[in-house]
Amino acid sequence: MGENYRKEWSTPVQMKVFDLQKEKGGFTITGLGGGTQTVSLNLRNNSDKKDYTLRIVDKNPGQTIPNAFRGSLATSMEDELKTATLPYGSLIVPGLTDALHIAAPNPELFFVPDDPALGFYREICRNKIAMLEKKDPTFDGSNARATAKIFSEMIDEPDHRPLQHEALRARLLDMIIADYDRHLAQWKWDTQDTGKGKVYSPIPKDRDQAFFYSNGIMMKFLTRGNLPFLKGFRSDIPKVNWLNYAARDFDRIYLTDLDEKDWQKEISIVKTKLTDSVIQAAAKRLPAEIYPIHGETIASKMISRRNLIEQAAMSYYRFLSERVNIIGSNKSEIFRVSNTPDGKLHVKVLVRERSDTSFVMYDRVFDPKVTREIRMFGLNDKDVFVVDSNTRSTIKLRMIGGQDNDTFDIRGKVEAMLYDTRDTGNYIRNRSHAKNRFSSNTPVNEKSLFNFNYGFSKFPQLSFDFNSNDHFYMGAGYSKRTFGFRNLPYATDRSEE
């Protein structure tokens, strides 16, 4: 077992006592909240009628392990995982998000006593340490929206778009503080109506796994193979792709408009705004009793990771850009593919139903040295997929039609895979190098937007067993698994012992 943050968990800390009926004018409990690892109470303030969350610090971090990686080892190490989480880490984060102009919760530390006013929830909350924070920490105090709700609006209305530069800035901070638990439910969104559509600003929440770190021997062994995303908060940023594993679907939806220059611009902003003094001041937001334990080390690691973020983030950019999803809407669109003068691939998505035909929903240039495959999802309504005659590229195109009749006009010399329903009025105008994958079976235009999987290989893959003849047995082997487009549960699987 490692030292981890055991001292932070065991050191007494002075904090305010939470009085449900008096704090900030008093609260009314509206229900039980929390995710996979944390218990929380949903509260409504009696004075300003704003919603708050009281989040219990004690948690079950084993539930943050993705289902594909859960097993007996991860389950048996829940105590190790718990001590690897920094109990007061979420207090540091506002000092960083404020500098980056990212809306985010600003939690306050409380001790929850055995208060009869807690009523039905008294048993699960009494004598616990908790964080009180606004449920909707928008800059203007308006209500925030859940990711599922704004995604549904984006699909229905093509002029409702996320502010992807802001999402990237928030994700760069995730990498600096080594927060590996950034799945889709860990975000809310501030909504602004521009008069020409809505824009959504990201609000990262639930910082339970920020600064996760274990120096135990067993954890170091597990992160080499079984749990590679738990490398943790170190001075360097190893295995950045795996650090971002839980965010794999988020990043493939909310960062896909951004090219290399966009990433470099946001990296520069983050490095400029997160000065040494900003980082050191943020670390000092820890309780006075806790900062002397590892506060300076935490600040030093953040400074080191900030200095390394450009190399790590651009490596991750190239990983994301190997296979890119371009998502249409439930309105009619034109997906147009052409070449740029320097031989790169230009993809534009225009909305057909608007009177303003110049409205561009998507516009990005792809470098074949980086991108191997582009997947275009038409979703519903009548969509048109066009590859101009001058187009030449080694990038593979997958064009996935929707629930209405779609047209495919493939004139250039590219490998284009066409997916739609057979015998329903979908039409291929020019085939060129297109490959027809129309099917009358399970709809081939099913929206494969979620649950992206990483291919992996493990060597040596150690196994342990016991039997009455050999007693304890240890074996070593090799395994490799790859994933492809709709190859479920996987494309290839190889295992040898």
Short mmCIF file of C-alpha atoms in Angstrom, two decimals:
data_model
loop_
_atom_site.label_atom_id
_atom_site.label_comp_id
_atom_site.label_asym_id
_atom_site.label_seq_id
_atom_site.Cartn_x
_atom_site.Cartn_y
_atom_site.Cartn_z
CA MET A 1 0.00 0.00 0.00
CA GLY A 2 1.19 3.49 -0.77
CA GLU A 3 1.29 6.55 1.43
CA ASN A 4 -1.07 8.31 -0.97
CA TYR A 5 -3.17 10.95 0.83
CA ARG A 6 -3.61 8.95 4.03
CA LYS A 7 -2.41 11.86 6.18
CA GLU A 8 -4.94 14.20 4.54
CA TRP A 9 -7.73 11.76 5.38
CA SER A 10 -6.64 11.31 9.01
CA THR A 11 -5.58 14.86 9.96
CA PRO A 12 -8.17 16.81 12.05
CA VAL A 13 -9.40 19.96 10.33
CA GLN A 14 -11.30 22.91 11.72
CA MET A 15 -14.38 23.71 9.67
CA LYS A 16 -17.77 25.35 9.95
CA VAL A 17 -20.72 23.32 11.23
CA PHE A 18 -23.56 23.08 8.74
CA ASP A 19 -26.87 24.32 10.14
CA LEU A 20 -29.60 23.37 7.69
CA GLN A 21 -32.04 25.95 9.07
CA LYS A 22 -29.64 28.91 9.37
CA GLU A 23 -26.79 28.63 6.84
CA LYS A 24 -27.27 31.29 4.09
CA GLY A 25 -30.81 31.92 5.36
CA GLY A 26 -31.69 28.23 5.61
CA PHE A 27 -32.29 25.38 3.18
CA THR A 28 -35.08 22.98 2.33
CA ILE A 29 -34.08 19.44 1.31
CA THR A 30 -35.56 18.60 -2.10
CA GLY A 31 -34.14 15.10 -2.51
CA LEU A 32 -31.17 12.78 -2.59
CA GLY A 33 -28.54 13.25 -5.26
CA GLY A 34 -25.10 11.92 -6.04
CA GLY A 35 -23.56 9.80 -8.75
CA THR A 36 -21.81 6.47 -8.76
CA GLN A 37 -19.46 7.24 -5.88
CA THR A 38 -20.81 10.14 -3.81
CA VAL A 39 -23.89 10.74 -1.66
CA SER A 40 -25.32 14.24 -1.80
CA LEU A 41 -28.39 16.19 -0.77
CA ASN A 42 -30.23 18.48 -3.14
CA LEU A 43 -31.14 21.71 -1.34
CA ARG A 44 -33.14 24.84 -2.14
CA ASN A 45 -32.14 28.06 -0.45
CA ASN A 46 -35.00 29.66 1.45
CA SER A 47 -33.77 33.19 0.69
CA ASP A 48 -32.79 33.31 -2.99
CA LYS A 49 -34.61 30.10 -4.06
CA LYS A 50 -31.44 28.87 -5.77
CA ASP A 51 -30.57 25.17 -5.82
CA TYR A 52 -27.50 23.89 -3.97
CA THR A 53 -25.83 20.53 -3.47
CA LEU A 54 -24.36 19.23 -0.22
CA ARG A 55 -21.84 16.59 -1.27
CA ILE A 56 -20.44 14.13 1.27
CA VAL A 57 -16.63 13.97 0.98
CA ASP A 58 -16.41 10.28 1.88
CA LYS A 59 -16.86 8.35 -1.34
CA ASN A 60 -16.52 5.02 -3.12
CA PRO A 61 -13.98 5.67 -5.90
CA GLY A 62 -14.12 2.04 -7.04
CA GLN A 63 -17.34 2.97 -8.84
CA THR A 64 -15.41 5.33 -11.11
CA ILE A 65 -13.63 2.40 -12.74
CA PRO A 66 -15.22 1.84 -16.19
CA ASN A 67 -17.20 -1.39 -16.48
CA ALA A 68 -14.76 -2.87 -18.98
CA PHE A 69 -11.97 -2.66 -16.39
CA ARG A 70 -13.78 -3.73 -13.24
CA GLY A 71 -12.66 -7.00 -11.72
CA SER A 72 -11.60 -8.63 -8.54
CA LEU A 73 -8.36 -6.66 -8.28
CA ALA A 74 -10.03 -3.27 -8.67
CA THR A 75 -12.77 -4.24 -6.20
CA SER A 76 -10.32 -5.49 -3.58
CA MET A 77 -8.34 -2.26 -3.83
CA GLU A 78 -11.16 0.16 -3.02
CA ASP A 79 -9.41 1.30 0.17
CA GLU A 80 -6.26 2.01 -1.83
CA LEU A 81 -8.31 3.93 -4.41
CA LYS A 82 -9.99 5.96 -1.67
CA THR A 83 -6.72 7.06 -0.05
CA ALA A 84 -5.41 7.99 -3.51
CA THR A 85 -8.13 10.66 -3.78
CA LEU A 86 -7.44 14.07 -2.24
CA PRO A 87 -10.42 14.71 0.07
CA TYR A 88 -10.16 18.50 -0.22
CA GLY A 89 -9.00 18.65 -3.85
CA SER A 90 -12.17 20.34 -5.10
CA LEU A 91 -11.29 23.39 -2.97
CA ILE A 92 -8.22 23.99 -5.16
CA VAL A 93 -10.02 23.93 -8.50
CA PRO A 94 -11.87 27.32 -8.34
CA GLY A 95 -8.53 29.10 -8.11
CA LEU A 96 -7.70 27.59 -11.49
CA THR A 97 -11.09 27.86 -13.24
CA ASP A 98 -11.41 31.53 -12.25
CA ALA A 99 -8.08 32.28 -13.93
CA LEU A 100 -9.24 30.52 -17.10
CA HIS A 101 -12.71 32.15 -17.01
CA ILE A 102 -14.43 28.76 -16.79
CA ALA A 103 -17.73 28.64 -14.91
CA ALA A 104 -17.44 26.00 -12.19
CA PRO A 105 -18.62 25.23 -8.65
CA ASN A 106 -16.92 27.01 -5.74
CA PRO A 107 -17.43 24.56 -2.85
CA GLU A 108 -17.41 25.43 0.85
CA LEU A 109 -16.26 22.98 3.51
CA PHE A 110 -18.64 21.98 6.34
CA PHE A 111 -19.12 19.40 9.06
CA VAL A 112 -22.67 17.99 9.02
CA PRO A 113 -23.77 17.28 12.61
CA ASP A 114 -26.38 14.83 13.88
CA ASP A 115 -29.15 17.33 13.17
CA PRO A 116 -32.82 16.26 13.59
CA ALA A 117 -33.69 18.81 10.87
CA LEU A 118 -32.14 16.41 8.34
CA GLY A 119 -35.16 14.18 8.88
CA PHE A 120 -35.22 11.12 6.64
CA TYR A 121 -31.64 11.86 5.49
CA ARG A 122 -30.19 12.13 8.99
CA GLU A 123 -28.84 8.58 9.03
CA ILE A 124 -26.75 8.91 5.84
CA CYS A 125 -25.47 12.47 6.41
CA ARG A 126 -24.85 12.88 10.12
CA ASN A 127 -21.31 13.39 11.39
CA LYS A 128 -19.92 13.65 7.87
CA ILE A 129 -17.64 16.13 6.14
CA ALA A 130 -19.32 17.74 3.12
CA MET A 131 -18.95 20.39 0.43
CA LEU A 132 -21.73 22.89 -0.19
CA GLU A 133 -21.91 24.34 -3.71
CA LYS A 134 -24.34 25.94 -6.11
CA LYS A 135 -26.01 23.45 -8.39
CA ASP A 136 -25.96 25.87 -11.34
CA PRO A 137 -22.74 27.91 -11.07
CA THR A 138 -23.30 30.01 -14.19
CA PHE A 139 -21.73 33.46 -14.42
CA ASP A 140 -25.11 35.20 -14.62
CA GLY A 141 -26.96 32.98 -12.13
CA SER A 142 -29.18 31.37 -14.77
CA ASN A 143 -30.07 27.70 -14.72
CA ALA A 144 -27.56 25.26 -16.20
CA ARG A 145 -28.54 22.36 -18.45
CA ALA A 146 -27.52 18.72 -18.36
CA THR A 147 -25.38 17.32 -21.19
CA ALA A 148 -28.16 14.99 -22.37
CA LYS A 149 -30.58 17.91 -22.73
CA ILE A 150 -28.28 20.17 -24.70
CA PHE A 151 -27.17 17.27 -26.92
CA SER A 152 -30.82 16.61 -27.76
CA GLU A 153 -31.29 20.30 -28.63
CA MET A 154 -28.15 20.28 -30.79
CA ILE A 155 -29.52 17.31 -32.71
CA ASP A 156 -32.90 18.96 -33.24
CA GLU A 157 -31.62 22.45 -34.10
CA PRO A 158 -28.40 22.76 -36.14
CA ASP A 159 -27.85 26.38 -35.06
CA HIS A 160 -27.58 25.33 -31.40
CA ARG A 161 -23.85 24.78 -30.89
CA PRO A 162 -21.41 24.18 -28.03
CA LEU A 163 -18.53 26.61 -27.55
CA GLN A 164 -15.83 24.10 -28.32
CA HIS A 165 -12.90 26.40 -27.56
CA GLU A 166 -14.19 26.72 -23.99
CA ALA A 167 -14.73 22.97 -23.76
CA LEU A 168 -11.13 22.39 -24.83
CA ARG A 169 -9.84 24.89 -22.27
CA ALA A 170 -11.69 23.01 -19.55
CA ARG A 171 -10.37 19.69 -20.80
CA LEU A 172 -6.80 20.97 -20.79
CA LEU A 173 -7.27 21.82 -17.12
CA ASP A 174 -8.54 18.26 -16.54
CA MET A 175 -5.24 16.96 -17.89
CA ILE A 176 -3.18 19.29 -15.72
CA ILE A 177 -4.93 18.20 -12.52
CA ALA A 178 -5.10 14.56 -13.67
CA ASP A 179 -8.88 14.26 -13.31
CA TYR A 180 -9.55 10.94 -15.02
CA ASP A 181 -13.32 10.84 -14.32
CA ARG A 182 -14.63 13.30 -16.92
CA HIS A 183 -17.48 11.37 -18.52
CA LEU A 184 -20.53 13.01 -20.10
CA ALA A 185 -22.51 13.27 -16.84
CA GLN A 186 -19.73 15.33 -15.21
CA TRP A 187 -20.72 18.44 -17.15
CA LYS A 188 -23.48 21.02 -17.20
CA TRP A 189 -23.96 23.85 -19.69
CA ASP A 190 -24.77 27.53 -19.55
CA THR A 191 -27.14 28.51 -22.37
CA GLN A 192 -27.16 31.84 -24.18
CA ASP A 193 -29.58 32.78 -26.97
CA THR A 194 -27.75 34.79 -29.65
CA GLY A 195 -30.84 35.54 -31.73
CA LYS A 196 -29.43 33.25 -34.44
CA GLY A 197 -29.41 30.13 -32.30
CA LYS A 198 -28.18 29.04 -28.89
CA VAL A 199 -24.62 28.61 -27.71
CA TYR A 200 -23.63 26.38 -24.82
CA SER A 201 -20.73 27.05 -22.44
CA PRO A 202 -19.35 24.06 -20.51
CA ILE A 203 -19.43 23.85 -16.72
CA PRO A 204 -17.21 21.07 -15.35
CA LYS A 205 -18.43 19.65 -12.04
CA ASP A 206 -17.76 16.81 -9.55
CA ARG A 207 -14.02 17.08 -8.95
CA ASP A 208 -13.78 13.98 -6.76
CA GLN A 209 -10.90 12.47 -8.73
CA ALA A 210 -8.80 15.60 -9.31
CA PHE A 211 -5.20 15.10 -8.13
CA PHE A 212 -5.69 11.31 -7.82
CA TYR A 213 -2.36 9.78 -6.84
CA SER A 214 -1.06 6.51 -5.43
CA ASN A 215 2.57 5.55 -4.94
CA GLY A 216 1.73 1.99 -3.88
CA ILE A 217 3.58 -0.87 -5.57
CA MET A 218 0.39 -2.74 -6.50
CA MET A 219 -1.14 0.38 -8.06
CA LYS A 220 2.00 0.97 -10.09
CA PHE A 221 1.75 -2.62 -11.32
CA LEU A 222 -1.95 -2.30 -12.22
CA THR A 223 -1.50 0.95 -14.14
CA ARG A 224 0.97 -0.73 -16.46
CA GLY A 225 -1.77 -2.92 -17.90
CA ASN A 226 -5.12 -3.49 -16.18
CA LEU A 227 -5.90 0.11 -15.15
CA PRO A 228 -3.78 2.35 -17.39
CA PHE A 229 -5.95 5.45 -16.81
CA LEU A 230 -4.91 5.57 -13.12
CA LYS A 231 -1.34 6.74 -13.65
CA GLY A 232 -2.43 9.69 -11.58
CA PHE A 233 -1.20 13.13 -10.62
CA ARG A 234 2.54 13.02 -11.24
CA SER A 235 5.08 15.60 -12.32
CA ASP A 236 4.88 14.21 -15.86
CA ILE A 237 1.82 13.29 -17.96
CA PRO A 238 2.21 9.63 -18.98
CA LYS A 239 -0.33 7.79 -21.14
CA VAL A 240 -2.38 10.91 -21.84
CA ASN A 241 -4.77 8.97 -24.09
CA TRP A 242 -5.66 6.66 -21.22
CA LEU A 243 -5.91 9.54 -18.74
CA ASN A 244 -8.75 10.78 -20.96
CA TYR A 245 -10.45 7.40 -21.39
CA ALA A 246 -13.61 8.30 -19.42
CA ALA A 247 -13.96 11.45 -21.58
CA ARG A 248 -13.62 9.57 -24.86
CA ASP A 249 -17.26 10.17 -25.91
CA PHE A 250 -17.33 13.76 -24.64
CA ASP A 251 -14.23 14.65 -26.63
CA ARG A 252 -15.53 12.99 -29.80
CA ILE A 253 -18.67 15.12 -29.68
CA TYR A 254 -17.60 18.46 -28.19
CA LEU A 255 -14.08 18.90 -29.58
CA THR A 256 -14.49 17.76 -33.19
CA ASP A 257 -14.68 21.23 -34.80
CA LEU A 258 -11.20 22.17 -33.61
CA ASP A 259 -8.05 21.79 -35.68
CA GLU A 260 -4.38 21.88 -34.72
CA LYS A 261 -4.21 25.70 -34.63
CA ASP A 262 -7.26 25.85 -32.37
CA TRP A 263 -5.62 23.46 -29.93
CA GLN A 264 -2.37 25.39 -29.95
CA LYS A 265 -4.24 28.64 -29.29
CA GLU A 266 -6.07 27.22 -26.25
CA ILE A 267 -2.90 25.60 -24.92
CA SER A 268 -1.18 28.99 -25.10
CA ILE A 269 -4.06 30.61 -23.19
CA VAL A 270 -3.95 27.98 -20.46
CA LYS A 271 -0.18 28.21 -20.06
CA THR A 272 -0.35 32.02 -19.92
CA LYS A 273 -3.24 32.25 -17.46
CA LEU A 274 -2.07 29.52 -15.08
CA THR A 275 1.00 31.32 -13.80
CA ASP A 276 3.11 29.94 -10.98
CA SER A 277 1.53 32.41 -8.57
CA VAL A 278 -2.02 31.44 -9.65
CA ILE A 279 -1.25 27.76 -9.13
CA GLN A 280 0.43 28.34 -5.75
CA ALA A 281 -2.49 30.46 -4.55
CA ALA A 282 -4.95 27.79 -5.66
CA ALA A 283 -3.09 25.11 -3.69
CA LYS A 284 -3.25 27.33 -0.60
CA ARG A 285 -7.05 27.10 -0.71
CA LEU A 286 -6.59 23.77 1.05
CA PRO A 287 -7.45 23.82 4.77
CA ALA A 288 -4.66 25.31 6.90
CA GLU A 289 -4.08 21.95 8.58
CA ILE A 290 -3.81 20.13 5.24
CA TYR A 291 -1.63 22.41 3.11
CA PRO A 292 1.62 21.69 5.02
CA ILE A 293 1.33 17.96 4.25
CA HIS A 294 1.48 17.98 0.44
CA GLY A 295 0.39 21.49 -0.60
CA GLU A 296 3.74 22.58 -1.98
CA THR A 297 4.17 19.23 -3.76
CA ILE A 298 0.73 19.57 -5.36
CA ALA A 299 1.58 23.07 -6.60
CA SER A 300 4.95 21.90 -7.91
CA LYS A 301 3.34 19.02 -9.81
CA MET A 302 0.75 21.35 -11.35
CA ILE A 303 3.47 23.73 -12.51
CA SER A 304 5.39 20.84 -14.05
CA ARG A 305 2.29 19.47 -15.79
CA ARG A 306 1.40 22.95 -17.07
CA ASN A 307 4.87 23.17 -18.59
CA LEU A 308 4.37 19.78 -20.26
CA ILE A 309 0.75 20.28 -21.36
CA GLU A 310 1.57 21.32 -24.93
CA GLN A 311 3.39 18.10 -25.75
CA ALA A 312 0.80 15.91 -24.00
CA ALA A 313 -2.24 17.73 -25.37
CA MET A 314 -1.00 17.77 -28.97
CA SER A 315 -0.30 14.06 -28.72
CA TYR A 316 -3.89 13.60 -27.60
CA TYR A 317 -5.11 15.87 -30.40
CA ARG A 318 -3.45 13.59 -32.94
CA PHE A 319 -5.04 10.57 -31.26
CA LEU A 320 -8.52 12.14 -31.42
CA SER A 321 -7.95 13.22 -35.02
CA GLU A 322 -7.18 9.72 -36.29
CA ARG A 323 -10.92 8.97 -36.42
CA VAL A 324 -13.32 11.90 -36.33
CA ASN A 325 -17.11 11.97 -35.97
CA ILE A 326 -19.02 14.72 -37.76
CA ILE A 327 -22.57 14.80 -36.45
CA GLY A 328 -25.41 16.33 -38.41
CA SER A 329 -28.88 17.03 -37.04
CA ASN A 330 -32.46 15.96 -37.51
CA LYS A 331 -32.79 18.65 -40.18
CA SER A 332 -31.68 18.33 -43.78
CA GLU A 333 -27.97 18.95 -44.43
CA ILE A 334 -25.37 18.85 -47.18
CA PHE A 335 -22.08 17.17 -46.29
CA ARG A 336 -19.57 18.42 -48.84
CA VAL A 337 -16.03 17.03 -49.21
CA SER A 338 -13.36 18.67 -51.35
CA ASN A 339 -9.61 19.18 -51.58
CA THR A 340 -7.66 22.23 -50.48
CA PRO A 341 -4.86 23.56 -52.75
CA ASP A 342 -2.25 21.86 -50.54
CA GLY A 343 -3.90 18.45 -50.85
CA LYS A 344 -5.74 18.30 -47.54
CA LEU A 345 -9.38 17.30 -47.14
CA HIS A 346 -11.99 20.00 -46.54
CA VAL A 347 -15.33 18.98 -44.99
CA LYS A 348 -18.24 21.40 -44.74
CA VAL A 349 -21.76 20.78 -43.46
CA LEU A 350 -24.45 23.22 -44.60
CA VAL A 351 -28.08 23.30 -43.50
CA ARG A 352 -30.45 22.96 -46.47
CA GLU A 353 -33.73 24.13 -44.90
CA ARG A 354 -32.61 27.62 -43.89
CA SER A 355 -33.35 30.63 -46.05
CA ASP A 356 -29.78 31.69 -45.21
CA THR A 357 -28.01 29.04 -47.27
CA SER A 358 -24.63 30.39 -46.19
CA PHE A 359 -25.10 29.00 -42.66
CA VAL A 360 -22.23 26.58 -42.09
CA MET A 361 -22.79 24.03 -39.37
CA TYR A 362 -19.33 22.47 -39.61
CA ASP A 363 -16.09 23.48 -41.33
CA ARG A 364 -12.72 21.80 -40.85
CA VAL A 365 -9.66 20.86 -42.90
CA PHE A 366 -8.09 17.44 -42.30
CA ASP A 367 -4.47 16.46 -42.84
CA PRO A 368 -4.07 12.89 -44.19
CA LYS A 369 -0.82 12.65 -42.22
CA VAL A 370 -2.93 12.79 -39.05
CA THR A 371 -6.45 11.65 -39.93
CA ARG A 372 -7.18 8.12 -41.13
CA GLU A 373 -10.98 8.10 -41.10
CA ILE A 374 -13.93 10.52 -41.00
CA ARG A 375 -17.42 9.36 -40.01
CA MET A 376 -20.31 11.58 -41.13
CA PHE A 377 -23.67 11.02 -39.43
CA GLY A 378 -26.68 12.41 -41.27
CA LEU A 379 -29.22 11.45 -38.60
CA ASN A 380 -32.80 12.28 -39.65
CA ASP A 381 -34.36 14.07 -42.65
CA LYS A 382 -33.15 14.13 -46.25
CA ASP A 383 -29.38 14.58 -46.31
CA VAL A 384 -26.99 14.89 -49.24
CA PHE A 385 -23.42 13.61 -49.13
CA VAL A 386 -21.20 15.05 -51.88
CA VAL A 387 -17.58 14.35 -52.73
CA ASP A 388 -16.37 16.82 -55.36
CA SER A 389 -14.78 15.44 -58.53
CA ASN A 390 -11.38 17.02 -57.77
CA THR A 391 -11.09 15.22 -54.43
CA ARG A 392 -8.16 12.88 -53.86
CA SER A 393 -7.29 11.59 -50.41
CA THR A 394 -6.11 8.56 -48.46
CA ILE A 395 -8.57 9.41 -45.68
CA LYS A 396 -11.38 6.87 -45.48
CA LEU A 397 -14.90 8.34 -45.45
CA ARG A 398 -17.85 6.65 -43.78
CA MET A 399 -21.16 8.27 -44.68
CA ILE A 400 -24.02 7.15 -42.47
CA GLY A 401 -27.48 8.16 -43.62
CA GLY A 402 -30.47 8.71 -41.37
CA GLN A 403 -34.14 7.92 -41.04
CA ASP A 404 -35.22 9.57 -44.30
CA ASN A 405 -34.20 9.21 -47.94
CA ASP A 406 -30.63 10.35 -48.51
CA THR A 407 -28.54 11.05 -51.60
CA PHE A 408 -24.90 10.06 -52.08
CA ASP A 409 -22.93 11.76 -54.85
CA ILE A 410 -19.38 10.36 -54.78
CA ARG A 411 -17.33 11.72 -57.68
CA GLY A 412 -13.83 12.01 -56.27
CA LYS A 413 -11.16 9.37 -55.80
CA VAL A 414 -11.58 8.55 -52.14
CA GLU A 415 -12.55 5.40 -50.30
CA ALA A 416 -16.16 6.11 -49.31
CA MET A 417 -18.25 3.59 -47.35
CA LEU A 418 -21.98 4.31 -47.64
CA TYR A 419 -24.37 3.12 -44.93
CA ASP A 420 -28.14 3.34 -45.16
CA THR A 421 -31.30 1.28 -45.47
CA ARG A 422 -31.81 -0.71 -48.68
CA ASP A 423 -34.98 -0.43 -50.80
CA THR A 424 -36.35 2.74 -49.18
CA GLY A 425 -35.52 5.47 -51.67
CA ASN A 426 -31.93 6.17 -50.68
CA TYR A 427 -30.03 7.01 -53.84
CA ILE A 428 -26.40 6.74 -54.99
CA ARG A 429 -25.98 9.25 -57.82
CA ASN A 430 -22.30 8.65 -58.59
CA ARG A 431 -20.37 5.71 -57.22
CA SER A 432 -16.78 6.38 -58.21
CA HIS A 433 -14.79 4.66 -55.43
CA ALA A 434 -17.83 4.24 -53.16
CA LYS A 435 -18.62 0.97 -51.44
CA ASN A 436 -22.30 0.29 -50.94
CA ARG A 437 -23.03 -0.97 -47.42
CA PHE A 438 -26.80 -0.55 -47.60
CA SER A 439 -28.68 -3.20 -45.62
CA SER A 440 -32.25 -4.28 -44.99
CA ASN A 441 -31.37 -5.85 -41.65
CA THR A 442 -30.92 -3.96 -38.39
CA PRO A 443 -30.76 -0.30 -39.48
CA VAL A 444 -27.22 0.43 -40.56
CA ASN A 445 -27.80 4.10 -39.83
CA GLU A 446 -28.00 3.47 -36.10
CA LYS A 447 -26.18 6.33 -34.39
CA SER A 448 -22.84 4.86 -33.30
CA LEU A 449 -21.79 8.00 -31.49
CA PHE A 450 -21.06 6.61 -28.04
CA ASN A 451 -18.92 3.97 -26.33
CA PHE A 452 -15.80 4.46 -28.42
CA ASN A 453 -13.26 1.81 -27.43
CA TYR A 454 -9.49 1.85 -27.29
CA GLY A 455 -7.53 -1.01 -28.77
CA PHE A 456 -4.96 -2.44 -26.39
CA SER A 457 -2.28 -5.06 -25.94
CA LYS A 458 -0.94 -6.53 -22.70
CA PHE A 459 2.45 -8.11 -22.25
CA PRO A 460 3.25 -9.72 -19.96
CA GLN A 461 -0.31 -10.54 -18.87
CA LEU A 462 0.10 -12.25 -15.51
CA SER A 463 -2.44 -14.68 -14.06
CA PHE A 464 -2.61 -16.22 -10.63
CA ASP A 465 -4.44 -19.40 -9.59
CA PHE A 466 -4.52 -22.14 -6.97
CA ASN A 467 -5.33 -25.84 -7.11
CA SER A 468 -4.74 -28.83 -4.87
CA ASN A 469 -2.03 -30.31 -7.09
CA ASP A 470 0.10 -27.33 -8.03
CA HIS A 471 -0.91 -25.09 -5.13
CA PHE A 472 -0.18 -21.49 -6.15
CA TYR A 473 0.31 -21.02 -9.87
CA MET A 474 1.49 -17.99 -11.81
CA GLY A 475 1.33 -17.76 -15.57
CA ALA A 476 2.30 -15.16 -18.15
CA GLY A 477 0.85 -14.48 -21.55
CA TYR A 478 0.03 -11.95 -24.23
CA SER A 479 -3.28 -10.48 -25.30
CA LYS A 480 -4.36 -7.97 -27.92
CA ARG A 481 -7.79 -6.61 -28.76
CA THR A 482 -8.79 -4.16 -31.50
CA PHE A 483 -12.04 -2.35 -32.21
CA GLY A 484 -13.51 -1.12 -35.46
CA PHE A 485 -16.56 0.61 -36.85
CA ARG A 486 -19.55 -1.26 -35.37
CA ASN A 487 -17.48 -4.40 -34.79
CA LEU A 488 -19.17 -5.52 -31.59
CA PRO A 489 -18.06 -6.57 -29.11
CA TYR A 490 -14.65 -6.13 -30.83
CA ALA A 491 -12.93 -6.47 -34.21
CA THR A 492 -10.12 -8.87 -33.27
CA ASP A 493 -9.12 -10.64 -30.08
CA ARG A 494 -5.98 -12.63 -29.53
CA SER A 495 -4.72 -14.25 -26.36
CA GLU A 496 -1.80 -16.56 -25.73
CA GLU A 497 -0.30 -18.12 -22.59
#
